[in-house]
CSV table of C-alpha atoms and ligand atoms in Angstrom, one decimal:
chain,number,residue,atom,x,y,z
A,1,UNK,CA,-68.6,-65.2,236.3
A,2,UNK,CA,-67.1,-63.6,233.3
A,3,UNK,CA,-66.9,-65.9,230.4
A,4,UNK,CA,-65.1,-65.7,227.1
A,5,UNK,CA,-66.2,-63.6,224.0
A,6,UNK,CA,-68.4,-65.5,221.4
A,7,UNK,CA,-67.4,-64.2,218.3
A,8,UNK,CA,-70.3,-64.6,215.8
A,9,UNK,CA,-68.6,-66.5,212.5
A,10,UNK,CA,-70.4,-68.5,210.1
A,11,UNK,CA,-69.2,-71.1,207.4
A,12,UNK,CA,-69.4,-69.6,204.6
A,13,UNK,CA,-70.1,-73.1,202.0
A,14,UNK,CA,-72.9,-73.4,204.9
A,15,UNK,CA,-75.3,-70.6,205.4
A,16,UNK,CA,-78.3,-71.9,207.1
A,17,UNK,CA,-75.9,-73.2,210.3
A,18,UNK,CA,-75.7,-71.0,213.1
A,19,UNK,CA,-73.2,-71.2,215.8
A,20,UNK,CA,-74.7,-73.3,219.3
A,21,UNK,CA,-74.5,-76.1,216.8
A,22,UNK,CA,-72.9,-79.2,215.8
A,23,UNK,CA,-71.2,-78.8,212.5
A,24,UNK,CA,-72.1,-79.7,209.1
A,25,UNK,CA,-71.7,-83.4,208.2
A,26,UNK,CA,-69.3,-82.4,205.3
A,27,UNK,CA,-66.6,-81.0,208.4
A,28,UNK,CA,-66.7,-84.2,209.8
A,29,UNK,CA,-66.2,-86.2,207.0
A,30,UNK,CA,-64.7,-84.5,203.8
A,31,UNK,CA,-60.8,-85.4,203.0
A,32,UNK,CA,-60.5,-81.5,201.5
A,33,UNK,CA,-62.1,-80.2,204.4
A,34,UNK,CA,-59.5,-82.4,206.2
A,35,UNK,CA,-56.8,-81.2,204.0
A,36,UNK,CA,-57.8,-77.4,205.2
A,37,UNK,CA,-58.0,-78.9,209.2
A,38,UNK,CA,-54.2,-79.6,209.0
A,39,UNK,CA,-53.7,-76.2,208.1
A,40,UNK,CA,-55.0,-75.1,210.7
A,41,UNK,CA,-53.5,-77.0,213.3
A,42,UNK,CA,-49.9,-76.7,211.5
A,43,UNK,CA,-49.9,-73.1,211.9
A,44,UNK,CA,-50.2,-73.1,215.7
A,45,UNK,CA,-47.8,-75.0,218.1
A,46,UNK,CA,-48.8,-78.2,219.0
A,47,UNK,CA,-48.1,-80.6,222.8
A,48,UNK,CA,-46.7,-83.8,221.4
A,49,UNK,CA,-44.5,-85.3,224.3
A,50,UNK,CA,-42.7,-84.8,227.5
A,51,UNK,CA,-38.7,-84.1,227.4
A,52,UNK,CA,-38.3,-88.0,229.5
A,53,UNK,CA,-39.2,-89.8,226.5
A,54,UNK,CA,-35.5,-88.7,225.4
A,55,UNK,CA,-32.8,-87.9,228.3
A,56,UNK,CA,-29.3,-89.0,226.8
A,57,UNK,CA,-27.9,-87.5,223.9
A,58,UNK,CA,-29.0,-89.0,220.7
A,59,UNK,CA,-32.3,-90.0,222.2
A,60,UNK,CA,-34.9,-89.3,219.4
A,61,UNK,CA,-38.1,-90.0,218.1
A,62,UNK,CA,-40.3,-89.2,214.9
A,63,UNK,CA,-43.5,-87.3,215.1
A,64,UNK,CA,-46.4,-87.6,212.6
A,65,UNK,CA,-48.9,-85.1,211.9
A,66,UNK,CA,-50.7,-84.8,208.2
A,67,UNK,CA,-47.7,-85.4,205.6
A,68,UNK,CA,-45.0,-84.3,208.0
A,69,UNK,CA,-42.6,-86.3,210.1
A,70,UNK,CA,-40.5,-84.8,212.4
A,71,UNK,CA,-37.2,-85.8,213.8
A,72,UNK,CA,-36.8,-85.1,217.9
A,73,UNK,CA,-33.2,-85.3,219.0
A,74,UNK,CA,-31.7,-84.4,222.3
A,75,UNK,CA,-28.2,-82.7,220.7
A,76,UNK,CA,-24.8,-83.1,222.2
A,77,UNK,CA,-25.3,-80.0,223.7
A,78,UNK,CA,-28.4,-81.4,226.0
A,79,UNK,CA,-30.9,-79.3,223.4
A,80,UNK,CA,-34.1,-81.0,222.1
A,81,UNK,CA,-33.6,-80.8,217.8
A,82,UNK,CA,-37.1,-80.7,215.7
A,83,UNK,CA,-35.8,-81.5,212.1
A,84,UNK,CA,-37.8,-82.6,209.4
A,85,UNK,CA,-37.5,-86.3,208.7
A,86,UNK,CA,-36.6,-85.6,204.8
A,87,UNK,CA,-33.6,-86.0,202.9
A,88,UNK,CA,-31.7,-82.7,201.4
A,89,UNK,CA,-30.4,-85.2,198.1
A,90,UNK,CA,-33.9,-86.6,196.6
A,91,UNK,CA,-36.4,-86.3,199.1
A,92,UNK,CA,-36.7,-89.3,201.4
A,93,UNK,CA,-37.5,-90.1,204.6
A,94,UNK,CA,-34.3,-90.2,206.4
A,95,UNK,CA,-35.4,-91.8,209.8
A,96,UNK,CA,-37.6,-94.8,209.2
A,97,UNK,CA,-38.1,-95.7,213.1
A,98,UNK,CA,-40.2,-94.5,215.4
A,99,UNK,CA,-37.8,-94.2,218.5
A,100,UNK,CA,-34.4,-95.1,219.7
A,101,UNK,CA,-30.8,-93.6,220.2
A,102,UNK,CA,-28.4,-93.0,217.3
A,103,UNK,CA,-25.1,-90.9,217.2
A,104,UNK,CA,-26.4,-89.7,213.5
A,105,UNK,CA,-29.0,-90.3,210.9
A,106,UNK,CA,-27.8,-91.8,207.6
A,107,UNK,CA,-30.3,-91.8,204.9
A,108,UNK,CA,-31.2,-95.7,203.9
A,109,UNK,CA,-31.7,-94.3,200.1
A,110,UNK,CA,-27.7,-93.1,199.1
A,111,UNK,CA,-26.5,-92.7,202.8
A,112,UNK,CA,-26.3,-89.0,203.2
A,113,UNK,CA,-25.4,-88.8,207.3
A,114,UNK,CA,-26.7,-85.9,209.4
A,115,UNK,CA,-25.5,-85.2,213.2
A,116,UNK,CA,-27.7,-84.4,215.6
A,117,UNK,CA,-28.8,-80.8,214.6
A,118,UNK,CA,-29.5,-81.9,211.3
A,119,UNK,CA,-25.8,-80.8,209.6
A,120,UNK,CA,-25.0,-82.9,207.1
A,121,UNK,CA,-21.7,-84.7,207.8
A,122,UNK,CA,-21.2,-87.2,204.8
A,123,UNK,CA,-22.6,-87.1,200.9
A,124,UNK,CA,-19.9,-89.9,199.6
A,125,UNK,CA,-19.3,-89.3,196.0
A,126,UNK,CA,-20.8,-85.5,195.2
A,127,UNK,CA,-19.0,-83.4,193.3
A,128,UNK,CA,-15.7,-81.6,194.5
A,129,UNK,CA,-18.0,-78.6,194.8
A,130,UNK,CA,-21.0,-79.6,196.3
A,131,UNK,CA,-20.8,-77.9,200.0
A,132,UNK,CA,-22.8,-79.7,202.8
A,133,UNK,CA,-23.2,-77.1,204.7
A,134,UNK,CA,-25.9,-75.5,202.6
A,135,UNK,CA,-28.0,-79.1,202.8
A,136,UNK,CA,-28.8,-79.6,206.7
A,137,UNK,CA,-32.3,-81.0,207.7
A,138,UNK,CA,-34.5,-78.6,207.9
A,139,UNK,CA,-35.6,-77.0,211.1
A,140,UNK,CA,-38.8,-77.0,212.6
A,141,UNK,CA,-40.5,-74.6,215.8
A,142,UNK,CA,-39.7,-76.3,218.9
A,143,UNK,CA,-39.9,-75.4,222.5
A,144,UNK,CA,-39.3,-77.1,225.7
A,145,UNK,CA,-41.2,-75.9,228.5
A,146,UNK,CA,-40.9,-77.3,231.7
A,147,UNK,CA,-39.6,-80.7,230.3
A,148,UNK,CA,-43.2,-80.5,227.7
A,149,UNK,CA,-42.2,-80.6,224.2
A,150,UNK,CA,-44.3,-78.2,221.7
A,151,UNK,CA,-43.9,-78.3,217.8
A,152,UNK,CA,-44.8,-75.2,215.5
A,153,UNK,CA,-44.8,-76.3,211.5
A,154,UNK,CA,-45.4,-73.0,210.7
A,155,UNK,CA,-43.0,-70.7,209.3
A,156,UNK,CA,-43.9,-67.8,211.6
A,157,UNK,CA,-45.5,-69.5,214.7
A,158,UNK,CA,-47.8,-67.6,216.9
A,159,UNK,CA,-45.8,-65.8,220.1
A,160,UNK,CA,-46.0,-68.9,222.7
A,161,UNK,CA,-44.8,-66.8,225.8
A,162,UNK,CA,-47.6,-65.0,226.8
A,163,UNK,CA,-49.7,-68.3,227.7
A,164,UNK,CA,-46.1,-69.5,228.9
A,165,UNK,CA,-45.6,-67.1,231.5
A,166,UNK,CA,-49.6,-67.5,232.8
A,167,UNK,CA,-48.7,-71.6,232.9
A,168,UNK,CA,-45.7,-71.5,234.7
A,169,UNK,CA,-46.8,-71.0,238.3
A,170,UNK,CA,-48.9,-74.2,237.6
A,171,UNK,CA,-46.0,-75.8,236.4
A,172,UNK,CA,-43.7,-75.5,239.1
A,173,UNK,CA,-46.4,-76.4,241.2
A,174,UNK,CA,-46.7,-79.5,239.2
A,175,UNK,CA,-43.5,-80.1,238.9
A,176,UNK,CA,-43.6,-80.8,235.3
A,177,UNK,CA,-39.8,-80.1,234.5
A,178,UNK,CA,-38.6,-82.8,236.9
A,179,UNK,CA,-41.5,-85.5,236.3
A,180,UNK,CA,-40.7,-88.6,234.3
A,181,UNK,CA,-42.9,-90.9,231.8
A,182,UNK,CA,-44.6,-93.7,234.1
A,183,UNK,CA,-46.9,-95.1,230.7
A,184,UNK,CA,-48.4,-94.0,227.7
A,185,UNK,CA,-51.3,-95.8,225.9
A,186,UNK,CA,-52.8,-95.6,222.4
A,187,UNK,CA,-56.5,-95.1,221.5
A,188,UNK,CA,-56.5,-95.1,217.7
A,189,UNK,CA,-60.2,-93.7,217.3
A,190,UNK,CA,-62.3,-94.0,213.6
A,191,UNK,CA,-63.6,-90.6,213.8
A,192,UNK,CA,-63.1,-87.3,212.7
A,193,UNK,CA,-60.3,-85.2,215.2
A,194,UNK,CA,-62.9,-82.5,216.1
A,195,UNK,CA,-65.4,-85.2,217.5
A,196,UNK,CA,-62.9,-85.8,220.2
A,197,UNK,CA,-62.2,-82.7,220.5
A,198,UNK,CA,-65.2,-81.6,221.1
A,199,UNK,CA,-66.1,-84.8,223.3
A,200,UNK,CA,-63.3,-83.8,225.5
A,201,UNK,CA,-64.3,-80.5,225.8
A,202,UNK,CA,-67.6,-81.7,227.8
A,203,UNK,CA,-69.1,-82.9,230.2
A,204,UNK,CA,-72.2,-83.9,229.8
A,205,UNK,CA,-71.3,-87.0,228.7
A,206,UNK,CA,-69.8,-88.0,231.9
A,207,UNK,CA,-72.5,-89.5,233.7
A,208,UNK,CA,-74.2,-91.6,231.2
A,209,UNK,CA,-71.0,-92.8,229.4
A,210,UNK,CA,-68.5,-92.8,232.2
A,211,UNK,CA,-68.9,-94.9,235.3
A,212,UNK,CA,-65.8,-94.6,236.8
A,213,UNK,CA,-65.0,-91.1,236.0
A,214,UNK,CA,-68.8,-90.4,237.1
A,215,UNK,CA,-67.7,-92.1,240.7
A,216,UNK,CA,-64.6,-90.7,241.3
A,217,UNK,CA,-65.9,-86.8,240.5
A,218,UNK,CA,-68.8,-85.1,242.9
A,219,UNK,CA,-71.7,-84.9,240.8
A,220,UNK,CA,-72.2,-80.6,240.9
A,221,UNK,CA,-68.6,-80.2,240.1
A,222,UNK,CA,-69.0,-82.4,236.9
A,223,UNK,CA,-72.5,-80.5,236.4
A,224,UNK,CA,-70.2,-77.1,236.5
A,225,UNK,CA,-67.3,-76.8,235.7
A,226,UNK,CA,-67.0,-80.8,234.2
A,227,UNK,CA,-64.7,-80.1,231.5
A,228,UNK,CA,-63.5,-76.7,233.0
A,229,UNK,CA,-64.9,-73.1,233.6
A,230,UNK,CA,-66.8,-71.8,230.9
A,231,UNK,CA,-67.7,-75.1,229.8
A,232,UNK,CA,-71.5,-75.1,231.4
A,233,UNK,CA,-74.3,-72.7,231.9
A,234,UNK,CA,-73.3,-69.6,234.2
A,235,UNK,CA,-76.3,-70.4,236.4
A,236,UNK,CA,-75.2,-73.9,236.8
A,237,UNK,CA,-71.7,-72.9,237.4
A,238,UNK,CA,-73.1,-70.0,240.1
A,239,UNK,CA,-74.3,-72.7,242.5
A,240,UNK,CA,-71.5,-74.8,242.7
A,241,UNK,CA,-68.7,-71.6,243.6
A,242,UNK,CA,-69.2,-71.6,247.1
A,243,UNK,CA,-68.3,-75.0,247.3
A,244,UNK,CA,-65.3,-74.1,245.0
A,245,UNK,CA,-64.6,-71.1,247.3
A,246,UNK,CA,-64.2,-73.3,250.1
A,247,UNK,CA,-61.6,-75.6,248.3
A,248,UNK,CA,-59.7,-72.5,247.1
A,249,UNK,CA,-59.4,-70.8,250.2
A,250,UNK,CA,-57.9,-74.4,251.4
A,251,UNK,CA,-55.8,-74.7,249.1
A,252,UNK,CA,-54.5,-70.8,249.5
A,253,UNK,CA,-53.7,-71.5,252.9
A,254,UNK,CA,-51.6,-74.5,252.4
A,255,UNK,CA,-49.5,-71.8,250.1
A,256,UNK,CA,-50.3,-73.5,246.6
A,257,UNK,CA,-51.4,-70.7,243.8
A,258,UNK,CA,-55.2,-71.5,243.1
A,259,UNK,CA,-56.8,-69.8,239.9
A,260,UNK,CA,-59.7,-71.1,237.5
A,261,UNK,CA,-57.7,-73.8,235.8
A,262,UNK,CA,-57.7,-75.4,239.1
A,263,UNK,CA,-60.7,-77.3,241.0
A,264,UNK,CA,-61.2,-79.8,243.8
A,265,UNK,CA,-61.6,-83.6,242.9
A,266,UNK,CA,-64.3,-83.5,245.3
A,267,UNK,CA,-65.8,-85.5,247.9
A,268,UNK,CA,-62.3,-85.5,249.9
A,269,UNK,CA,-60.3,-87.3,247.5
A,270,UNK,CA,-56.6,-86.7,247.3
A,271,UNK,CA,-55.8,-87.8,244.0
A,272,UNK,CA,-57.9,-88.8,240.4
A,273,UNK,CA,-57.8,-92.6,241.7
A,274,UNK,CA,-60.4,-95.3,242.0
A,275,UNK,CA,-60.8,-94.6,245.8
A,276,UNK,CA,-59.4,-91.4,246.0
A,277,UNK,CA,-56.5,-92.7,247.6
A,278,UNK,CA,-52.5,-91.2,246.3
A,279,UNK,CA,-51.4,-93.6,243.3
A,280,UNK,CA,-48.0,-92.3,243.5
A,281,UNK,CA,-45.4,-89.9,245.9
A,282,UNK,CA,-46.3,-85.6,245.5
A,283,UNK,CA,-44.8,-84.3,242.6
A,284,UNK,CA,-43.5,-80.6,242.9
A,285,UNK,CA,-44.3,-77.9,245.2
A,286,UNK,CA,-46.8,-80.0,247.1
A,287,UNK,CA,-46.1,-80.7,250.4
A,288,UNK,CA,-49.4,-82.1,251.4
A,289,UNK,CA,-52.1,-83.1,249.3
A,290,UNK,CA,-55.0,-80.1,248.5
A,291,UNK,CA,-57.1,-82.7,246.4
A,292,UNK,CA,-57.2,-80.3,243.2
A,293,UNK,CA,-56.5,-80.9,239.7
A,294,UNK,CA,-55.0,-78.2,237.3
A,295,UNK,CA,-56.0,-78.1,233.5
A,296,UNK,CA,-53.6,-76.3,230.8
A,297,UNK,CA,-54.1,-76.0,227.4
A,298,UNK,CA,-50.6,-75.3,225.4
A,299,UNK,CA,-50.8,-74.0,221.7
A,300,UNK,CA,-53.1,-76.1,220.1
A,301,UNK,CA,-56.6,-77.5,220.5
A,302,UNK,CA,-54.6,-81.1,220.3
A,303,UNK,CA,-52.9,-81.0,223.2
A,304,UNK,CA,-53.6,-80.5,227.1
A,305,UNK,CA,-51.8,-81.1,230.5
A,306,UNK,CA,-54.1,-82.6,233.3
A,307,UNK,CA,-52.1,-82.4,236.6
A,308,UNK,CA,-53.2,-84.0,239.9
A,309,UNK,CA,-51.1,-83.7,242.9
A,310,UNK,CA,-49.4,-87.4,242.3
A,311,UNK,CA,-49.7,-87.6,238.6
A,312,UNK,CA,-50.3,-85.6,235.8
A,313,UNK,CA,-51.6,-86.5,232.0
A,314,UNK,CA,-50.7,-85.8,228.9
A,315,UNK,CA,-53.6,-85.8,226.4
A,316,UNK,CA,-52.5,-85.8,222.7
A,317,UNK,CA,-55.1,-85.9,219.9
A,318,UNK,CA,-53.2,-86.5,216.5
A,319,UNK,CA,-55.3,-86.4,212.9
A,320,UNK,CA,-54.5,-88.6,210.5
A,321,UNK,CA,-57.3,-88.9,208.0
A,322,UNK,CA,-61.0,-87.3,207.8
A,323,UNK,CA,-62.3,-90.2,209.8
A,324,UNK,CA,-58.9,-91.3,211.9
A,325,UNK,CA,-57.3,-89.8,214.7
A,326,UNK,CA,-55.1,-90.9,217.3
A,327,UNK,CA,-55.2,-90.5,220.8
A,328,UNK,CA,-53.2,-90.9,223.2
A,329,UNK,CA,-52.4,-90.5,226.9
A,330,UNK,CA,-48.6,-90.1,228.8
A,331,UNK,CA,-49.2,-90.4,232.5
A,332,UNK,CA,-46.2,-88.5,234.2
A,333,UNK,CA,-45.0,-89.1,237.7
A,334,UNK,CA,-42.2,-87.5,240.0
A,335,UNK,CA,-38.9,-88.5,238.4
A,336,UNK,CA,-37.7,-89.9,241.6
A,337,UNK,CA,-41.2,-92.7,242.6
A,338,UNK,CA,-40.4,-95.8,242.2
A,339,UNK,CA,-42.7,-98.4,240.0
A,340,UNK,CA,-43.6,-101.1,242.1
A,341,UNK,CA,-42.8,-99.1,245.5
A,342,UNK,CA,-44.2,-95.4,244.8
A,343,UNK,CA,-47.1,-96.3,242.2
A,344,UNK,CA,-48.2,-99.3,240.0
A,345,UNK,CA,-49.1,-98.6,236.9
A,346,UNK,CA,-52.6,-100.1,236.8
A,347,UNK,CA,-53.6,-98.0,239.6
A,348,UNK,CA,-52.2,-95.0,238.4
A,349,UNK,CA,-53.5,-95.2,235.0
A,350,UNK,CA,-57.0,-96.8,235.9
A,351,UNK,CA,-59.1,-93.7,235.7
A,352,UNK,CA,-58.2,-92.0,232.6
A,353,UNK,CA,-57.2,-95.8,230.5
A,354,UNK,CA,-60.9,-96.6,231.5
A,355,UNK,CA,-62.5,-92.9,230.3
A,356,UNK,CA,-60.4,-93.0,227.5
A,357,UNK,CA,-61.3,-96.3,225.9
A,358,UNK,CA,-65.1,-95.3,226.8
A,359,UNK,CA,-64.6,-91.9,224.4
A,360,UNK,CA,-63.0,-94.3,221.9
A,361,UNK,CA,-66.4,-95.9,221.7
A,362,UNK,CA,-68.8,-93.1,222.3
A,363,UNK,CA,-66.7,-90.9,220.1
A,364,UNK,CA,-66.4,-93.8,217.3
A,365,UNK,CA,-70.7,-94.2,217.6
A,366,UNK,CA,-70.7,-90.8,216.9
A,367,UNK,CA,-68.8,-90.6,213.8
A,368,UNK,CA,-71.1,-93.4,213.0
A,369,UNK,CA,-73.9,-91.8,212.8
A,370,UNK,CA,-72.6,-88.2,211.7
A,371,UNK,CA,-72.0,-90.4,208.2
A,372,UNK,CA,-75.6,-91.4,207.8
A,373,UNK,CA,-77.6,-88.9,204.9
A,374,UNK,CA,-80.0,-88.5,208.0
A,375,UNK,CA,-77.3,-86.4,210.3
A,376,UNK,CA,-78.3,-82.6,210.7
A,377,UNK,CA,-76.3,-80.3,213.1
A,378,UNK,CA,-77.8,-80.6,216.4
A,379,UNK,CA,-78.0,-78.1,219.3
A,380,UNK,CA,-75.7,-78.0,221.8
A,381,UNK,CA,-76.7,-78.0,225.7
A,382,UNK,CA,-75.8,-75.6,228.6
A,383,UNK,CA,-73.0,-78.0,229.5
A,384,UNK,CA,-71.6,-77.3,226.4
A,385,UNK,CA,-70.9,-74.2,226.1
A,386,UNK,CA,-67.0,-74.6,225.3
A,387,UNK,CA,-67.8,-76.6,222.1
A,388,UNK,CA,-69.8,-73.0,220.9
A,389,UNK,CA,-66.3,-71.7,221.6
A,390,UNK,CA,-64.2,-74.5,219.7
A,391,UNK,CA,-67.1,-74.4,217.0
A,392,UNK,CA,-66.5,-70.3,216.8
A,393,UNK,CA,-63.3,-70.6,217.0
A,394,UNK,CA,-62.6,-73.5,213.9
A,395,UNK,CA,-65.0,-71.4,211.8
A,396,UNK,CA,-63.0,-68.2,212.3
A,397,UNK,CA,-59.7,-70.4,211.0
A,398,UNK,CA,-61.5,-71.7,208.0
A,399,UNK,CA,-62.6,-68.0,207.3
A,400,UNK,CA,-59.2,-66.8,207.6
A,401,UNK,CA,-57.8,-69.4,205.4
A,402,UNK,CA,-60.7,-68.7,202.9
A,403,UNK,CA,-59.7,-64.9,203.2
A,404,UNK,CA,-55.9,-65.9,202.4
A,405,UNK,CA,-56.7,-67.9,199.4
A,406,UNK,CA,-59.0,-65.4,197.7
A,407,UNK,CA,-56.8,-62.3,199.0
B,1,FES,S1,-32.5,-89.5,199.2
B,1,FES,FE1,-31.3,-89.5,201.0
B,1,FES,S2,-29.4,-90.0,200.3
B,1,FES,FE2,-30.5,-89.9,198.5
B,2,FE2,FE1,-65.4,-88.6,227.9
């Protein structure tokens, strides 16, 4: 099985740790460190919401991320707006709610009014030569793809398309553009972003720290491919393919496309529910159920779509301070099932609320302990093999910024 290219990067403020383990407690921890982190995840394009949360013109919400808010607008013209929540007059935040419908924004500090794209429309009292039309909102990166709304803070964000046109099969088998925003819950965790990061990108946690998640997925697939391909030992992964093989070929024949970001549930079951059983009506493409799941990462390590054939997930990690992050979960469903007929929200939501508040508290523990003066990087296992990657990958970005500063 091929896997992905470990690139060998070291921290350079930490020379004695070596990649295949944990990080240094200071990366866990440390505000400036945190400071740099942002960076980071501002340059590249980050999954915040799906396109539902806002149908009717003037729909909005604000987005937080470090010390940016953004503005999201559906426009006149039925285009999603990213603007930054700032005033062009003296700085402040021109949008003080987090949701809600308006036909304009007007400033609560001197009343400056912006439409919809950001233009501004009124400045009472300016001088007969002041000329609005040079202080809009400013603009941030957005795209809308398949109804999922990404966000790039960066002035030259990183060319999205490529991973685009590899997703969008999986979309439209998904039937993401057409889904619609059945709940969203908050997990507001006390640790550091790249602890749940990293505890999402295993599973070798799942057994002892996840009953239900444990119960509802077949014991070799969460061995193998728990949090994905490439996330456990190749040997591992090698004795479970046949079984995937199987499912694939399954799944080919019913006409769906199959690929590595796809696997079975497992043990027969239809859907990622309690019993296995359908927790809402197909969403796009499928015409009968093939029991698999589809993972897709978009942009960002902070962001990733987990579709069933009856539901998919949005999982949103959002950093707010060295030891704060938010997470949280939008469970998506066709736009045309019915609450209270098609699905109920407990049962659709039951798996993942359930995992989710359990990597609040095992991910919280964690952070606990990664404080104490006794924490030391540890090794990682062969079932986690992706958080080598992410650990690679986050010391490559803190090279590369160390590189820009001193260059
Ligand atoms: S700061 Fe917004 S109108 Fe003055
Ligand atoms: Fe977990």
């Amino acid at each position: 099985m091929p896997t992905m290219p470990i690139e060998p990067a070291l921290l350079a403020d930490s020379p004695s740790w070596k990649l295949g383990f944990s990080l240094p407690q200071r990366y866990y921890i440390d505000e400036s460190v945190f400071q740099q982190d942002l960076q980071i995840l501002e340059s590249g394009w980050i999954l915040i919401d799906h396109g539902s949360r806002i149908p009717n013109i003037g729909d909005f919400f604000t987005f937080k991320i470090g010390n940016e808010s953004i503005i999201i607008v559906r426009g006149r013209d039925g285009v999603i707006n990213a603007l930054y929540n700032v005033c062009r007059h003296r700085g402040s935040l021109v949008c003080l709610e987090s949701e809600g419908s308006k036909k304009a924004f007007t400033c609560p500090y001197h009343a400056w009014t912006y439409d919809l794209t950001g233009a501004l429309k009124a400045a009472a009292l300016m001088q007969p030569d002041f000329n609005k039309d040079q202080y809009g909102l400013k603009r941030c990166h957005i795209r809308e793809i398949n109804g999922l709304i990404a966000i790039c803070l960066s002035d030259e964000p990183p060319d999205l398309d490529p991973l685009v046109a590899t997703l969008q099969p999986y979309l439209k088998l998904h039937g993401i553009s057409r889904a619609k925003i059945a709940a969203r819950r908050s997990y507001p965790t006390a640790a550091n972003w790249k602890l749940l990061i990293e505890n999402f990108g295993e599973c070798y946690h799942c057994a002892p720290a996840h009953p239900t998640y444990a119960s509802v997925h077949a014991k070799q697939k969460m061995l193998a491919i728990g949090a994905g391909f490439g996330s456990a030992d190749e040997a591992i992964t090698n004795e479970y393919l046949p079984e995937y093989e199987a499912w694939t070929a399954h799944s080919k024949s019913l006409g769906y496309p199959t690929g590595r970001n796809r696997s079975p549930i497992g043990s027969g079951r239809l859907t990622e529910s309690v019993d296995g059983k359908p927790v809402s009506t197909l969403m796009g493409e499928f015409k009968e159920y093939d029991g698999g799941q589809t993972g897709m990462g978009l942009g960002s390590r902070t962001g990733t779509l987990l579709a069933n054939n009856d539901y998919a997930v949005i999982f949103r990690f959002v950093p707010r301070s060295a030891l704060f992050t938010d997470a949280e979960a939008i469970w998506l469903v066709d736009k045309d099932a019915r609450e209270g007929i098609d699905y109920d929200v407990d049962s659709l939501i039951r798996v993942w609320d359930v995992t989710l508040r359990e990597d609040k508290t095992i991910t919280e523990n964690n952070q606990l302990g990664v404080l104490s003066k006794s924490y030391q990087p540890g090794p990682y296992s062969r079932q986690e093999q992706a958080l080598v990657r992410f650990t690679s990958w986050y010391a490559t970005k803190m090279a590369e910024q160390a590189n820009r500063k001193t260059g």
